[in-house]
Amino acid sequence: MEQKKILYAATVVKTHIMQFHVPYLKMLKDMGFETAVAAKNDYEDPADCVIPGCDTYYDVPFDRLPWKTANIRAYRQLKTILRENQYDIVHCHTPVGAMVTRLAAAASRKQGTKVLYTAHGFHFFKGAPLVNWLLYYPAEWLLGPLTDVLVTINREDYSFAKKHIHAKKIVYIPGVGIDTARFRQNPRIRMEKRQELGLKEDDFVILTVAEMTKNKNHATVLRALAELKDTPEFSKIQYLICGRGAERENLEALTKELGIEDHVRFLGYRQDVPDLYRASDLFAFMSFREGLPVAMMEAMSSGLPVVCAKIRGNTDLVEDGVSGIFSENNPQAVARNFRMLQKDSALRQRLGKAAADAMARYDAKTIHEEMKQIYLELLET
């Protein structure tokens, strides 16, 4: 039988393909597919762009801003790639990458190529800025008919898509899956990592794992810590921020302005994130917008209690007061929740256990099997 071919397309490699899709590329190889990736090489050193499970890589100059002329070049390049390779399935991701790819694949689709799009969180959602609705919703509505399967990863997007997006088929699969076993608690590693970071055994360690962007809203957490400066418990609080991004300098300046720099550590990009979860006591996640946040799923799998904003995606994962705490997104409310959990270790333990139990539904083995069935069904049709 002729080998089947699949193309994965997304805006960037390092911060999307490598973060979320390598396990799927390996799974597709095991299924007998010839795999290819089309995405912009966003590595500082382009030579570092090596994608496991990928047979062919195309450096396509997508831009995250849809009106940039680079996307016209990306469209033309993709048209050529698709015409010359005749892929059985094109699986696209990220809003702009998926828009450009679906337009480029329109002709190939008439020749039998199936187009699959995973929406990792629509940019239009309840409470989103009007500009998001004006820019992204019409595009998704127009491109729906060019989509054989639309995968949504949270309930809000699924409900909206079923009513308003006219893709051939719409399904709900909760995220890309996480290896829950990788994040189990380990007391020995917890102590070793604390010692490595210079943390004391009785420190109350709060962790956030997220890009340093305005959307991730680290500033509210920093201001919440400043609200606690005059409490006797503050001396034991240490806040770890794991990630990098354009807002780092602003956040470092804010930390100094608030006078809490001795209690905040900017760790940058880390390879030891599972151990950082183990070394921590609480996960803080006050984003303004999420699809289905992988970092929070990992933290919950680690048995960490979470304090998070009550937004789309988070509401899929957390039951308030049972497996985490929803907080109003302001420094005073976040500070109250931090103080409550710092004082109540029994509550932290109860929330953490429930959080870990809730993540069984999101285990990678389960999610991968659901995606595998979608690929097989596309091939059959």
PDB file of N, CA and C in Angstrom, residues 238-320:
ATOM      1  N   GLN A 238       8.324  32.867  48.516  1.00  0.00           N
ATOM      2  CA  GLN A 238       9.211  33.009  47.373  1.00  0.00           C
ATOM      3  C   GLN A 238       8.382  32.725  46.112  1.00  0.00           C
ATOM      4  N   TYR A 239       8.493  33.609  45.124  1.00  0.00           N
ATOM      5  CA  TYR A 239       7.730  33.473  43.880  1.00  0.00           C
ATOM      6  C   TYR A 239       8.691  33.177  42.733  1.00  0.00           C
ATOM      7  N   LEU A 240       8.478  32.055  42.052  1.00  0.00           N
ATOM      8  CA  LEU A 240       9.295  31.645  40.916  1.00  0.00           C
ATOM      9  C   LEU A 240       8.509  31.864  39.625  1.00  0.00           C
ATOM     10  N   ILE A 241       9.118  32.557  38.677  1.00  0.00           N
ATOM     11  CA  ILE A 241       8.516  32.737  37.358  1.00  0.00           C
ATOM     12  C   ILE A 241       9.382  31.999  36.354  1.00  0.00           C
ATOM     13  N   CYS A 242       8.798  31.005  35.720  1.00  0.00           N
ATOM     14  CA  CYS A 242       9.520  30.181  34.754  1.00  0.00           C
ATOM     15  C   CYS A 242       9.011  30.510  33.356  1.00  0.00           C
ATOM     16  N   GLY A 243       9.875  31.018  32.505  1.00  0.00           N
ATOM     17  CA  GLY A 243       9.489  31.381  31.145  1.00  0.00           C
ATOM     18  C   GLY A 243      10.263  32.607  30.700  1.00  0.00           C
ATOM     19  N   ARG A 244      10.081  32.962  29.454  1.00  0.00           N
ATOM     20  CA  ARG A 244      10.736  34.163  28.924  1.00  0.00           C
ATOM     21  C   ARG A 244       9.754  34.904  28.040  1.00  0.00           C
ATOM     22  N   GLY A 245      10.116  36.109  27.649  1.00  0.00           N
ATOM     23  CA  GLY A 245       9.212  36.868  26.805  1.00  0.00           C
ATOM     24  C   GLY A 245       9.496  38.353  26.863  1.00  0.00           C
ATOM     25  N   ALA A 246       8.752  39.093  26.060  1.00  0.00           N
ATOM     26  CA  ALA A 246       9.008  40.516  25.865  1.00  0.00           C
ATOM     27  C   ALA A 246       8.775  41.349  27.112  1.00  0.00           C
ATOM     28  N   GLU A 247       7.992  40.834  28.064  1.00  0.00           N
ATOM     29  CA  GLU A 247       7.643  41.616  29.251  1.00  0.00           C
ATOM     30  C   GLU A 247       8.637  41.460  30.403  1.00  0.00           C
ATOM     31  N   ARG A 248       9.685  40.678  30.204  1.00  0.00           N
ATOM     32  CA  ARG A 248      10.562  40.391  31.345  1.00  0.00           C
ATOM     33  C   ARG A 248      11.157  41.668  31.961  1.00  0.00           C
ATOM     34  N   GLU A 249      11.687  42.559  31.158  1.00  0.00           N
ATOM     35  CA  GLU A 249      12.301  43.772  31.709  1.00  0.00           C
ATOM     36  C   GLU A 249      11.284  44.606  32.480  1.00  0.00           C
ATOM     37  N   ASN A 250      10.078  44.721  31.943  1.00  0.00           N
ATOM     38  CA  ASN A 250       9.027  45.483  32.632  1.00  0.00           C
ATOM     39  C   ASN A 250       8.667  44.839  33.965  1.00  0.00           C
ATOM     40  N   LEU A 251       8.612  43.515  33.980  1.00  0.00           N
ATOM     41  CA  LEU A 251       8.252  42.806  35.210  1.00  0.00           C
ATOM     42  C   LEU A 251       9.366  42.917  36.252  1.00  0.00           C
ATOM     43  N   GLU A 252      10.600  42.829  35.798  1.00  0.00           N
ATOM     44  CA  GLU A 252      11.717  43.002  36.740  1.00  0.00           C
ATOM     45  C   GLU A 252      11.703  44.411  37.339  1.00  0.00           C
ATOM     46  N   ALA A 253      11.405  45.398  36.497  1.00  0.00           N
ATOM     47  CA  ALA A 253      11.331  46.777  36.997  1.00  0.00           C
ATOM     48  C   ALA A 253      10.180  46.936  37.980  1.00  0.00           C
ATOM     49  N   LEU A 254       9.059  46.307  37.695  1.00  0.00           N
ATOM     50  CA  LEU A 254       7.906  46.383  38.600  1.00  0.00           C
ATOM     51  C   LEU A 254       8.233  45.732  39.943  1.00  0.00           C
ATOM     52  N   THR A 255       8.948  44.621  39.898  1.00  0.00           N
ATOM     53  CA  THR A 255       9.333  43.931  41.136  1.00  0.00           C
ATOM     54  C   THR A 255      10.157  44.850  42.038  1.00  0.00           C
ATOM     55  N   LYS A 256      11.086  45.588  41.445  1.00  0.00           N
ATOM     56  CA  LYS A 256      11.903  46.523  42.223  1.00  0.00           C
ATOM     57  C   LYS A 256      11.073  47.701  42.721  1.00  0.00           C
ATOM     58  N   GLU A 257      10.185  48.185  41.845  1.00  0.00           N
ATOM     59  CA  GLU A 257       9.318  49.304  42.230  1.00  0.00           C
ATOM     60  C   GLU A 257       8.441  48.944  43.426  1.00  0.00           C
ATOM     61  N   LEU A 258       7.986  47.690  43.468  1.00  0.00           N
ATOM     62  CA  LEU A 258       7.125  47.225  44.551  1.00  0.00           C
ATOM     63  C   LEU A 258       7.907  46.843  45.805  1.00  0.00           C
ATOM     64  N   GLY A 259       9.232  46.769  45.677  1.00  0.00           N
ATOM     65  CA  GLY A 259      10.067  46.416  46.818  1.00  0.00           C
ATOM     66  C   GLY A 259       9.990  44.960  47.219  1.00  0.00           C
ATOM     67  N   ILE A 260       9.786  44.069  46.250  1.00  0.00           N
ATOM     68  CA  ILE A 260       9.661  42.636  46.566  1.00  0.00           C
ATOM     69  C   ILE A 260      10.716  41.808  45.828  1.00  0.00           C
ATOM     70  N   GLU A 261      11.769  42.475  45.333  1.00  0.00           N
ATOM     71  CA  GLU A 261      12.743  41.768  44.493  1.00  0.00           C
ATOM     72  C   GLU A 261      13.441  40.620  45.211  1.00  0.00           C
ATOM     73  N   ASP A 262      13.532  40.680  46.546  1.00  0.00           N
ATOM     74  CA  ASP A 262      14.171  39.587  47.283  1.00  0.00           C
ATOM     75  C   ASP A 262      13.276  38.354  47.393  1.00  0.00           C
ATOM     76  N   HIS A 263      12.045  38.464  46.941  1.00  0.00           N
ATOM     77  CA  HIS A 263      11.096  37.351  47.052  1.00  0.00           C
ATOM     78  C   HIS A 263      10.625  36.848  45.691  1.00  0.00           C
ATOM     79  N   VAL A 264      11.266  37.318  44.613  1.00  0.00           N
ATOM     80  CA  VAL A 264      10.858  36.931  43.257  1.00  0.00           C
ATOM     81  C   VAL A 264      12.084  36.451  42.485  1.00  0.00           C
ATOM     82  N   ARG A 265      11.962  35.328  41.814  1.00  0.00           N
ATOM     83  CA  ARG A 265      13.062  34.806  41.006  1.00  0.00           C
ATOM     84  C   ARG A 265      12.581  34.642  39.560  1.00  0.00           C
ATOM     85  N   PHE A 266      13.298  35.240  38.642  1.00  0.00           N
ATOM     86  CA  PHE A 266      13.023  35.067  37.218  1.00  0.00           C
ATOM     87  C   PHE A 266      13.945  33.962  36.706  1.00  0.00           C
ATOM     88  N   LEU A 267      13.376  32.788  36.451  1.00  0.00           N
ATOM     89  CA  LEU A 267      14.182  31.614  36.135  1.00  0.00           C
ATOM     90  C   LEU A 267      14.435  31.426  34.641  1.00  0.00           C
ATOM     91  N   GLY A 268      13.711  32.163  33.799  1.00  0.00           N
ATOM     92  CA  GLY A 268      13.891  32.004  32.362  1.00  0.00           C
ATOM     93  C   GLY A 268      13.355  30.669  31.864  1.00  0.00           C
ATOM     94  N   TYR A 269      13.818  30.281  30.685  1.00  0.00           N
ATOM     95  CA  TYR A 269      13.408  29.000  30.103  1.00  0.00           C
ATOM     96  C   TYR A 269      14.108  27.872  30.837  1.00  0.00           C
ATOM     97  N   ARG A 270      13.374  26.837  31.227  1.00  0.00           N
ATOM     98  CA  ARG A 270      13.938  25.747  32.031  1.00  0.00           C
ATOM     99  C   ARG A 270      13.612  24.384  31.418  1.00  0.00           C
ATOM    100  N   GLN A 271      14.557  23.477  31.580  1.00  0.00           N
ATOM    101  CA  GLN A 271      14.344  22.092  31.155  1.00  0.00           C
ATOM    102  C   GLN A 271      13.859  21.218  32.306  1.00  0.00           C
ATOM    103  N   ASP A 272      13.837  21.774  33.532  1.00  0.00           N
ATOM    104  CA  ASP A 272      13.516  20.982  34.722  1.00  0.00           C
ATOM    105  C   ASP A 272      12.152  21.360  35.304  1.00  0.00           C
ATOM    106  N   VAL A 273      11.201  21.710  34.445  1.00  0.00           N
ATOM    107  CA  VAL A 273       9.901  22.178  34.920  1.00  0.00           C
ATOM    108  C   VAL A 273       9.199  21.158  35.826  1.00  0.00           C
ATOM    109  N   PRO A 274       9.206  19.850  35.518  1.00  0.00           N
ATOM    110  CA  PRO A 274       8.554  18.906  36.441  1.00  0.00           C
ATOM    111  C   PRO A 274       9.096  18.992  37.863  1.00  0.00           C
ATOM    112  N   ASP A 275      10.400  19.210  37.991  1.00  0.00           N
ATOM    113  CA  ASP A 275      10.995  19.315  39.330  1.00  0.00           C
ATOM    114  C   ASP A 275      10.638  20.641  40.001  1.00  0.00           C
ATOM    115  N   LEU A 276      10.428  21.675  39.215  1.00  0.00           N
ATOM    116  CA  LEU A 276       9.994  22.955  39.786  1.00  0.00           C
ATOM    117  C   LEU A 276       8.588  22.840  40.357  1.00  0.00           C
ATOM    118  N   TYR A 277       7.720  22.093  39.683  1.00  0.00           N
ATOM    119  CA  TYR A 277       6.398  21.836  40.260  1.00  0.00           C
ATOM    120  C   TYR A 277       6.542  21.130  41.600  1.00  0.00           C
ATOM    121  N   ARG A 278       7.422  20.132  41.645  1.00  0.00           N
ATOM    122  CA  ARG A 278       7.600  19.351  42.883  1.00  0.00           C
ATOM    123  C   ARG A 278       8.153  20.209  44.011  1.00  0.00           C
ATOM    124  N   ALA A 279       8.948  21.206  43.661  1.00  0.00           N
ATOM    125  CA  ALA A 279       9.572  22.046  44.688  1.00  0.00           C
ATOM    126  C   ALA A 279       8.641  23.128  45.205  1.00  0.00           C
ATOM    127  N   SER A 280       7.466  23.277  44.578  1.00  0.00           N
ATOM    128  CA  SER A 280       6.577  24.394  44.893  1.00  0.00           C
ATOM    129  C   SER A 280       5.396  23.967  45.763  1.00  0.00           C
ATOM    130  N   ASP A 281       4.717  24.965  46.306  1.00  0.00           N
ATOM    131  CA  ASP A 281       3.546  24.727  47.159  1.00  0.00           C
ATOM    132  C   ASP A 281       2.243  25.193  46.521  1.00  0.00           C
ATOM    133  N   LEU A 282       2.342  26.069  45.528  1.00  0.00           N
ATOM    134  CA  LEU A 282       1.137  26.668  44.953  1.00  0.00           C
ATOM    135  C   LEU A 282       1.444  27.117  43.526  1.00  0.00           C
ATOM    136  N   PHE A 283       0.469  26.957  42.634  1.00  0.00           N
ATOM    137  CA  PHE A 283       0.612  27.410  41.256  1.00  0.00           C
ATOM    138  C   PHE A 283      -0.319  28.588  41.031  1.00  0.00           C
ATOM    139  N   ALA A 284       0.240  29.691  40.527  1.00  0.00           N
ATOM    140  CA  ALA A 284      -0.550  30.905  40.265  1.00  0.00           C
ATOM    141  C   ALA A 284      -0.661  31.114  38.765  1.00  0.00           C
ATOM    142  N   PHE A 285      -1.893  31.412  38.296  1.00  0.00           N
ATOM    143  CA  PHE A 285      -2.109  31.497  36.852  1.00  0.00           C
ATOM    144  C   PHE A 285      -3.253  32.473  36.582  1.00  0.00           C
ATOM    145  N   MET A 286      -2.904  33.737  36.414  1.00  0.00           N
ATOM    146  CA  MET A 286      -3.913  34.787  36.318  1.00  0.00           C
ATOM    147  C   MET A 286      -4.046  35.362  34.918  1.00  0.00           C
ATOM    148  N   SER A 287      -3.911  34.526  33.897  1.00  0.00           N
ATOM    149  CA  SER A 287      -4.019  34.963  32.503  1.00  0.00           C
ATOM    150  C   SER A 287      -5.346  35.645  32.218  1.00  0.00           C
ATOM    151  N   PHE A 288      -5.338  36.447  31.172  1.00  0.00           N
ATOM    152  CA  PHE A 288      -6.578  37.043  30.665  1.00  0.00           C
ATOM    153  C   PHE A 288      -7.268  36.121  29.654  1.00  0.00           C
ATOM    154  N   ARG A 289      -6.476  35.333  28.924  1.00  0.00           N
ATOM    155  CA  ARG A 289      -7.035  34.459  27.886  1.00  0.00           C
ATOM    156  C   ARG A 289      -6.280  33.140  27.849  1.00  0.00           C
ATOM    157  N   GLU A 290      -7.010  32.014  27.765  1.00  0.00           N
ATOM    158  CA  GLU A 290      -6.405  30.705  27.594  1.00  0.00           C
ATOM    159  C   GLU A 290      -7.287  29.846  26.680  1.00  0.00           C
ATOM    160  N   GLY A 291      -6.662  28.855  26.063  1.00  0.00           N
ATOM    161  CA  GLY A 291      -7.419  27.842  25.340  1.00  0.00           C
ATOM    162  C   GLY A 291      -7.685  26.676  26.277  1.00  0.00           C
ATOM    163  N   LEU A 292      -6.649  25.913  26.557  1.00  0.00           N
ATOM    164  CA  LEU A 292      -6.644  24.893  27.606  1.00  0.00           C
ATOM    165  C   LEU A 292      -5.201  24.825  28.081  1.00  0.00           C
ATOM    166  N   PRO A 293      -4.862  25.472  29.193  1.00  0.00           N
ATOM    167  CA  PRO A 293      -3.467  25.729  29.549  1.00  0.00           C
ATOM    168  C   PRO A 293      -2.700  24.477  29.976  1.00  0.00           C
ATOM    169  N   VAL A 294      -1.703  24.127  29.178  1.00  0.00           N
ATOM    170  CA  VAL A 294      -0.907  22.925  29.449  1.00  0.00           C
ATOM    171  C   VAL A 294      -0.145  23.071  30.758  1.00  0.00           C
ATOM    172  N   ALA A 295       0.435  24.238  31.004  1.00  0.00           N
ATOM    173  CA  ALA A 295       1.220  24.408  32.233  1.00  0.00           C
ATOM    174  C   ALA A 295       0.361  24.181  33.469  1.00  0.00           C
ATOM    175  N   MET A 296      -0.877  24.652  33.446  1.00  0.00           N
ATOM    176  CA  MET A 296      -1.737  24.442  34.605  1.00  0.00           C
ATOM    177  C   MET A 296      -2.120  22.971  34.739  1.00  0.00           C
ATOM    178  N   MET A 297      -2.303  22.289  33.617  1.00  0.00           N
ATOM    179  CA  MET A 297      -2.581  20.853  33.663  1.00  0.00           C
ATOM    180  C   MET A 297      -1.407  20.092  34.274  1.00  0.00           C
ATOM    181  N   GLU A 298      -0.198  20.497  33.897  1.00  0.00           N
ATOM    182  CA  GLU A 298       0.991  19.856  34.460  1.00  0.00           C
ATOM    183  C   GLU A 298       1.081  20.102  35.964  1.00  0.00           C
ATOM    184  N   ALA A 299       0.842  21.341  36.367  1.00  0.00           N
ATOM    185  CA  ALA A 299       0.894  21.673  37.785  1.00  0.00           C
ATOM    186  C   ALA A 299      -0.135  20.866  38.576  1.00  0.00           C
ATOM    187  N   MET A 300      -1.343  20.762  38.046  1.00  0.00           N
ATOM    188  CA  MET A 300      -2.386  19.999  38.725  1.00  0.00           C
ATOM    189  C   MET A 300      -2.022  18.520  38.780  1.00  0.00           C
ATOM    190  N   SER A 301      -1.421  17.993  37.716  1.00  0.00           N
ATOM    191  CA  SER A 301      -0.961  16.596  37.733  1.00  0.00           C
ATOM    192  C   SER A 301       0.077  16.366  38.807  1.00  0.00           C
ATOM    193  N   SER A 302       0.845  17.424  39.113  1.00  0.00           N
ATOM    194  CA  SER A 302       1.870  17.338  40.160  1.00  0.00           C
ATOM    195  C   SER A 302       1.286  17.409  41.561  1.00  0.00           C
ATOM    196  N   GLY A 303      -0.019  17.594  41.649  1.00  0.00           N
ATOM    197  CA  GLY A 303      -0.649  17.704  42.955  1.00  0.00           C
ATOM    198  C   GLY A 303      -0.534  19.085  43.563  1.00  0.00           C
ATOM    199  N   LEU A 304      -0.300  20.096  42.713  1.00  0.00           N
ATOM    200  CA  LEU A 304      -0.231  21.466  43.217  1.00  0.00           C
ATOM    201  C   LEU A 304      -1.627  22.088  43.254  1.00  0.00           C
ATOM    202  N   PRO A 305      -1.994  22.724  44.354  1.00  0.00           N
ATOM    203  CA  PRO A 305      -3.213  23.538  44.342  1.00  0.00           C
ATOM    204  C   PRO A 305      -2.981  24.744  43.445  1.00  0.00           C
ATOM    205  N   VAL A 306      -4.032  25.219  42.791  1.00  0.00           N
ATOM    206  CA  VAL A 306      -3.888  26.351  41.883  1.00  0.00           C
ATOM    207  C   VAL A 306      -4.799  27.497  42.309  1.00  0.00           C
ATOM    208  N   VAL A 307      -4.295  28.703  42.116  1.00  0.00           N
ATOM    209  CA  VAL A 307      -5.110  29.914  42.180  1.00  0.00           C
ATOM    210  C   VAL A 307      -5.086  30.486  40.772  1.00  0.00           C
ATOM    211  N   CYS A 308      -6.259  30.598  40.143  1.00  0.00           N
ATOM    212  CA  CYS A 308      -6.292  30.996  38.742  1.00  0.00           C
ATOM    213  C   CYS A 308      -7.497  31.880  38.454  1.00  0.00           C
ATOM    214  N   ALA A 309      -7.432  32.535  37.302  1.00  0.00           N
ATOM    215  CA  ALA A 309      -8.549  33.360  36.848  1.00  0.00           C
ATOM    216  C   ALA A 309      -9.679  32.461  36.355  1.00  0.00           C
ATOM    217  N   LYS A 310     -10.897  32.934  36.520  1.00  0.00           N
ATOM    218  CA  LYS A 310     -12.063  32.181  36.064  1.00  0.00           C
ATOM    219  C   LYS A 310     -12.335  32.544  34.606  1.00  0.00           C
ATOM    220  N   ILE A 311     -11.603  31.884  33.706  1.00  0.00           N
ATOM    221  CA  ILE A 311     -11.701  32.169  32.284  1.00  0.00           C
ATOM    222  C   ILE A 311     -11.851  30.856  31.519  1.00  0.00           C
ATOM    223  N   ARG A 312     -12.198  30.996  30.249  1.00  0.00           N
ATOM    224  CA  ARG A 312     -12.313  29.835  29.368  1.00  0.00           C
ATOM    225  C   ARG A 312     -11.049  28.987  29.450  1.00  0.00           C
ATOM    226  N   GLY A 313     -11.216  27.684  29.404  1.00  0.00           N
ATOM    227  CA  GLY A 313     -10.070  26.783  29.516  1.00  0.00           C
ATOM    228  C   GLY A 313      -9.799  26.429  30.961  1.00  0.00           C
ATOM    229  N   ASN A 314      -9.537  27.414  31.790  1.00  0.00           N
ATOM    230  CA  ASN A 314      -9.362  27.163  33.225  1.00  0.00           C
ATOM    231  C   ASN A 314     -10.617  26.540  33.820  1.00  0.00           C
ATOM    232  N   THR A 315     -11.777  26.999  33.346  1.00  0.00           N
ATOM    233  CA  THR A 315     -13.037  26.475  33.890  1.00  0.00           C
ATOM    234  C   THR A 315     -13.275  25.032  33.475  1.00  0.00           C
ATOM    235  N   ASP A 316     -12.616  24.567  32.424  1.00  0.00           N
ATOM    236  CA  ASP A 316     -12.686  23.150  32.060  1.00  0.00           C
ATOM    237  C   ASP A 316     -11.922  22.285  33.055  1.00  0.00           C
ATOM    238  N   LEU A 317     -10.864  22.851  33.627  1.00  0.00           N
ATOM    239  CA  LEU A 317      -9.933  22.063  34.436  1.00  0.00           C
ATOM    240  C   LEU A 317     -10.240  22.098  35.926  1.00  0.00           C
ATOM    241  N   VAL A 318     -10.709  23.233  36.416  1.00  0.00           N
ATOM    242  CA  VAL A 318     -10.818  23.447  37.861  1.00  0.00           C
ATOM    243  C   VAL A 318     -12.267  23.479  38.297  1.00  0.00           C
ATOM    244  N   GLU A 319     -12.550  22.766  39.380  1.00  0.00           N
ATOM    245  CA  GLU A 319     -13.816  22.922  40.091  1.00  0.00           C
ATOM    246  C   GLU A 319     -13.526  23.772  41.320  1.00  0.00           C
ATOM    247  N   ASP A 320     -14.127  24.937  41.367  1.00  0.00           N
ATOM    248  CA  ASP A 320     -13.780  25.920  42.393  1.00  0.00           C
ATOM    249  C   ASP A 320     -13.994  25.370  43.795  1.00  0.00           C
TER     250      ASP A 320
END
